[in-house]
Short mmCIF file of C-alpha atoms in Angstrom, two decimals:
data_model
loop_
_atom_site.label_atom_id
_atom_site.label_comp_id
_atom_site.label_asym_id
_atom_site.label_seq_id
_atom_site.Cartn_x
_atom_site.Cartn_y
_atom_site.Cartn_z
CA MET A 1 23.31 2.27 -148.78
CA MET A 2 19.84 2.30 -147.29
CA TRP A 3 18.61 -0.94 -145.68
CA GLU A 4 15.93 -2.56 -147.81
CA PHE A 5 14.19 -5.59 -146.32
CA GLY A 6 13.03 -6.71 -149.73
CA ASN A 7 16.64 -7.16 -150.95
CA TYR A 8 17.41 -9.77 -148.32
CA TRP A 9 14.57 -12.23 -148.80
CA MET A 10 16.91 -15.22 -149.01
CA LEU A 11 18.46 -14.33 -145.65
CA ILE A 12 15.03 -13.81 -144.15
CA LEU A 13 13.75 -17.13 -145.46
CA PHE A 14 16.85 -18.98 -144.27
CA ALA A 15 16.71 -17.44 -140.79
CA SER A 16 13.01 -18.11 -140.31
CA ILE A 17 13.11 -21.75 -141.48
CA PHE A 18 16.47 -22.94 -140.23
CA GLY A 19 16.98 -20.69 -137.19
CA SER A 20 15.84 -23.33 -134.73
CA PHE A 21 18.20 -25.93 -136.22
CA LEU A 22 21.33 -23.81 -135.65
CA VAL A 23 21.55 -24.84 -132.02
CA TRP A 24 22.48 -28.47 -132.72
CA PRO A 25 25.76 -28.03 -134.70
CA ILE A 26 26.90 -25.16 -132.48
CA ASP A 27 26.14 -27.05 -129.27
CA SER A 28 27.75 -30.19 -130.66
CA LEU A 29 30.93 -28.34 -131.63
CA PHE A 30 31.34 -26.69 -128.27
CA TYR A 31 30.47 -29.93 -126.45
CA LYS A 32 33.50 -31.60 -128.08
CA PHE A 33 35.69 -28.85 -126.71
CA ALA A 34 34.03 -29.22 -123.33
CA VAL A 35 34.71 -32.98 -123.29
CA LEU A 36 38.34 -32.27 -124.07
CA GLY A 37 38.42 -29.86 -121.17
CA LYS A 38 39.12 -26.83 -123.31
CA LEU A 39 35.85 -24.97 -122.57
CA GLU A 40 34.60 -26.18 -119.22
CA PHE A 41 31.97 -23.43 -118.92
CA LEU A 42 29.99 -25.23 -121.61
CA ASN A 43 29.24 -28.03 -119.18
CA ASP A 44 26.83 -25.63 -117.49
CA PRO A 45 23.19 -26.27 -118.56
CA ALA A 46 22.69 -22.50 -118.76
CA THR A 47 25.01 -22.42 -121.77
CA GLY A 48 22.78 -24.82 -123.69
CA ASN A 49 19.79 -22.69 -122.79
CA LEU A 50 21.62 -19.63 -124.06
CA PHE A 51 22.23 -21.26 -127.45
CA LEU A 52 18.59 -22.33 -127.59
CA LEU A 53 17.52 -18.76 -126.84
CA LEU A 54 19.80 -17.38 -129.57
CA ALA A 55 18.39 -19.82 -132.13
CA SER A 56 14.84 -18.88 -131.12
CA LEU A 57 15.64 -15.18 -131.47
CA ILE A 58 17.02 -15.78 -134.95
CA GLY A 59 13.79 -17.56 -135.87
CA VAL A 60 11.61 -14.76 -134.45
CA ILE A 61 13.61 -12.01 -136.17
CA GLY A 62 13.53 -13.94 -139.45
CA SER A 63 9.76 -14.36 -139.21
CA PHE A 64 9.31 -10.67 -138.46
CA LEU A 65 11.42 -9.64 -141.44
CA LEU A 66 9.48 -12.02 -143.64
CA TYR A 67 6.21 -10.49 -142.40
CA ILE A 68 7.47 -6.99 -143.26
CA LYS A 69 8.54 -8.10 -146.73
CA ARG A 70 5.16 -9.70 -147.44
CA ARG A 71 3.36 -6.58 -146.19
CA ARG A 72 5.47 -4.37 -148.47
CA ASP A 73 4.77 -6.67 -151.42
CA ARG A 74 1.02 -6.49 -150.74
CA ARG A 75 1.17 -2.68 -150.52
CA ARG A 76 3.13 -2.50 -153.78
CA LYS A 77 0.54 -4.69 -155.56
CA LEU A 78 -2.33 -2.61 -154.16
CA THR A 79 -0.82 0.72 -155.20
CA GLN A 80 0.02 -0.63 -158.66
CA ALA A 81 -3.58 -1.80 -159.13
CA LEU A 82 -4.97 1.55 -157.93
CA LEU A 83 -2.58 3.43 -160.23
CA THR A 84 -3.74 1.37 -163.21
CA GLU A 85 -7.37 2.08 -162.36
CA LEU A 86 -6.79 5.82 -161.87
CA GLU A 87 -4.79 6.10 -165.09
CA GLY A 88 -7.75 4.55 -166.93
CA MET A 89 -9.93 7.57 -166.04
CA GLU A 90 -8.36 9.80 -168.69
CA ASN A 91 -11.70 11.13 -169.95
CA MET A 92 -12.44 12.63 -166.54
CA ASP A 93 -10.80 15.90 -167.60
CA ASN A 94 -13.00 16.20 -170.69
CA SER A 95 -16.13 15.44 -168.69
CA ALA A 96 -15.20 18.08 -166.11
CA ASP A 97 -14.58 20.66 -168.88
CA THR A 98 -17.95 19.85 -170.46
CA LEU A 99 -19.80 20.35 -167.17
CA SER A 100 -17.89 23.55 -166.38
CA SER A 101 -18.72 25.06 -169.78
CA LEU A 102 -22.47 24.41 -169.74
CA SER A 103 -24.33 27.47 -171.02
CA GLU A 104 -27.36 26.74 -168.86
CA LYS A 105 -26.54 25.34 -165.45
CA PRO A 106 -28.71 24.07 -162.61
CA PRO A 107 -31.00 25.19 -161.09
CA GLU A 108 -32.05 27.01 -164.31
CA SER A 109 -31.74 23.82 -166.33
CA ARG A 110 -31.16 20.12 -165.70
CA VAL A 111 -28.00 18.45 -167.00
CA SER A 112 -28.65 16.73 -170.33
CA PRO A 113 -27.76 13.00 -170.58
CA SER A 114 -25.62 13.84 -173.62
CA LYS A 115 -23.36 16.01 -171.43
CA VAL A 116 -22.27 13.20 -169.12
CA PRO A 117 -20.32 10.04 -170.00
CA PRO A 118 -21.37 6.54 -168.93
CA ALA A 119 -20.70 5.99 -165.25
CA GLU A 120 -18.73 2.87 -166.20
CA SER A 121 -16.07 5.06 -167.82
CA PHE A 122 -14.89 5.80 -164.25
CA PRO A 123 -14.08 2.31 -162.92
CA THR A 124 -13.88 1.70 -159.18
CA THR A 125 -13.52 -2.09 -159.18
CA VAL A 126 -10.02 -2.19 -157.68
CA PHE A 127 -10.98 0.14 -154.85
CA ASP A 128 -14.27 -1.67 -154.18
CA ASN A 129 -12.64 -5.12 -154.10
CA ASN A 130 -9.67 -4.12 -151.91
CA THR A 131 -11.19 -2.08 -149.09
CA SER A 132 -9.75 -4.53 -146.54
CA GLU A 133 -6.23 -3.89 -147.91
CA LEU A 134 -6.39 -0.08 -147.79
CA GLY A 135 -4.87 -0.10 -144.30
CA LEU A 136 -1.54 -0.91 -145.97
CA LEU A 137 -1.37 2.70 -147.17
CA SER A 138 -0.06 5.54 -145.03
CA GLU A 139 -2.64 7.52 -143.08
CA ASP A 140 -2.51 10.52 -145.45
CA ASP A 141 -2.63 8.38 -148.60
CA LEU A 142 -5.50 6.36 -147.17
CA ALA A 143 -7.48 9.54 -146.47
CA ALA A 144 -6.80 10.91 -149.97
CA THR A 145 -7.79 7.61 -151.62
CA VAL A 146 -11.01 7.21 -149.64
CA ASN A 147 -12.01 10.87 -150.16
CA PHE A 148 -11.50 10.66 -153.93
CA TYR A 149 -13.38 7.38 -154.39
CA THR A 150 -16.20 8.44 -152.06
CA ALA A 151 -16.79 11.58 -154.15
CA LEU A 152 -16.51 9.55 -157.36
CA HIS A 153 -19.09 7.00 -156.15
CA LYS A 154 -21.50 9.84 -155.32
CA HIS A 155 -21.12 11.42 -158.77
CA LYS A 156 -21.37 8.08 -160.57
CA ALA A 157 -24.76 7.50 -158.92
CA ILE A 158 -25.95 10.92 -160.10
CA ILE A 159 -24.60 10.28 -163.61
CA ARG A 160 -26.45 6.95 -163.82
CA GLY A 161 -29.67 8.69 -162.83
CA ILE A 162 -29.21 11.49 -165.37
CA ARG A 163 -28.47 9.07 -168.20
CA THR A 164 -31.53 6.94 -167.46
CA ASN A 165 -34.07 9.51 -166.23
CA PRO A 166 -32.81 13.10 -165.83
CA GLU A 167 -36.22 14.34 -164.70
CA GLY A 168 -36.19 11.84 -161.85
CA VAL A 169 -32.92 13.17 -160.41
CA PRO A 170 -33.46 15.92 -157.81
CA MET A 171 -32.24 19.36 -158.83
CA PRO A 172 -29.74 19.55 -155.91
CA ASP A 173 -27.99 16.49 -157.37
CA HIS A 174 -27.73 18.20 -160.76
CA GLU A 175 -26.22 21.21 -158.99
CA ALA A 176 -23.79 19.08 -157.00
CA LEU A 177 -22.58 17.32 -160.16
CA VAL A 178 -21.93 20.59 -162.01
CA GLU A 179 -20.30 22.28 -159.02
CA ASP A 180 -18.23 19.45 -157.56
CA PHE A 181 -17.35 17.06 -160.40
CA PRO A 182 -14.85 19.50 -161.99
CA ASP A 183 -12.74 19.20 -158.81
CA LEU A 184 -12.24 15.45 -159.31
CA PRO A 185 -9.54 15.64 -162.03
CA SER A 186 -7.19 17.63 -159.78
CA GLN A 187 -7.87 15.23 -156.89
CA ARG A 188 -7.12 12.33 -159.22
CA LYS A 189 -3.80 13.84 -160.31
CA LYS A 190 -2.73 14.48 -156.71
CA LEU A 191 -3.66 10.92 -155.76
CA LEU A 192 -1.67 9.55 -158.71
CA GLU A 193 1.39 11.51 -157.53
CA ARG A 194 0.97 10.18 -153.99
CA LEU A 195 0.63 6.54 -155.03
CA ARG A 196 3.57 6.75 -157.45
CA GLY A 197 5.75 7.47 -154.42
CA TYR A 198 5.59 3.84 -153.27
#
């Protein structure tokens, strides 16, 4: 069976809290033997130091395991929140199909406000509020997440402009939306697959 730190949280908690207290009963027990002359080597002060060192090591290892468990829990919560947000962007496919099937595309014609959904239909709140936690992801997953959301933020800004004042949006932005937005659904699906692996 594969070692899972998360399955041993009671052991971790016990070791980190009570590790330093283990030295007293052990030292006391062996001291009784030493007084009786059974284990004379325990009269050496180095032996007491050894027990103290062992107890300290138990405490350090317990704290480290607890740190790893908390880090894994934070990563699990982050990925679950990102998955929920990404799954809520179901209409992204329809929007991409609409933009791909435009009869008149930029630069011949500007994108009509009726052809794009509200920018709020592509939420980015979880990503925006957890940028400091993204380092919990693996390097590849971090890159994929940041790349997807960066592109989405760019397109959301263009969409907002088109829905409020399409004539005020530069033609290159209309072109970028029509050319690049249809790639987002596939990026979203790949990112969902990556994050479901945690």
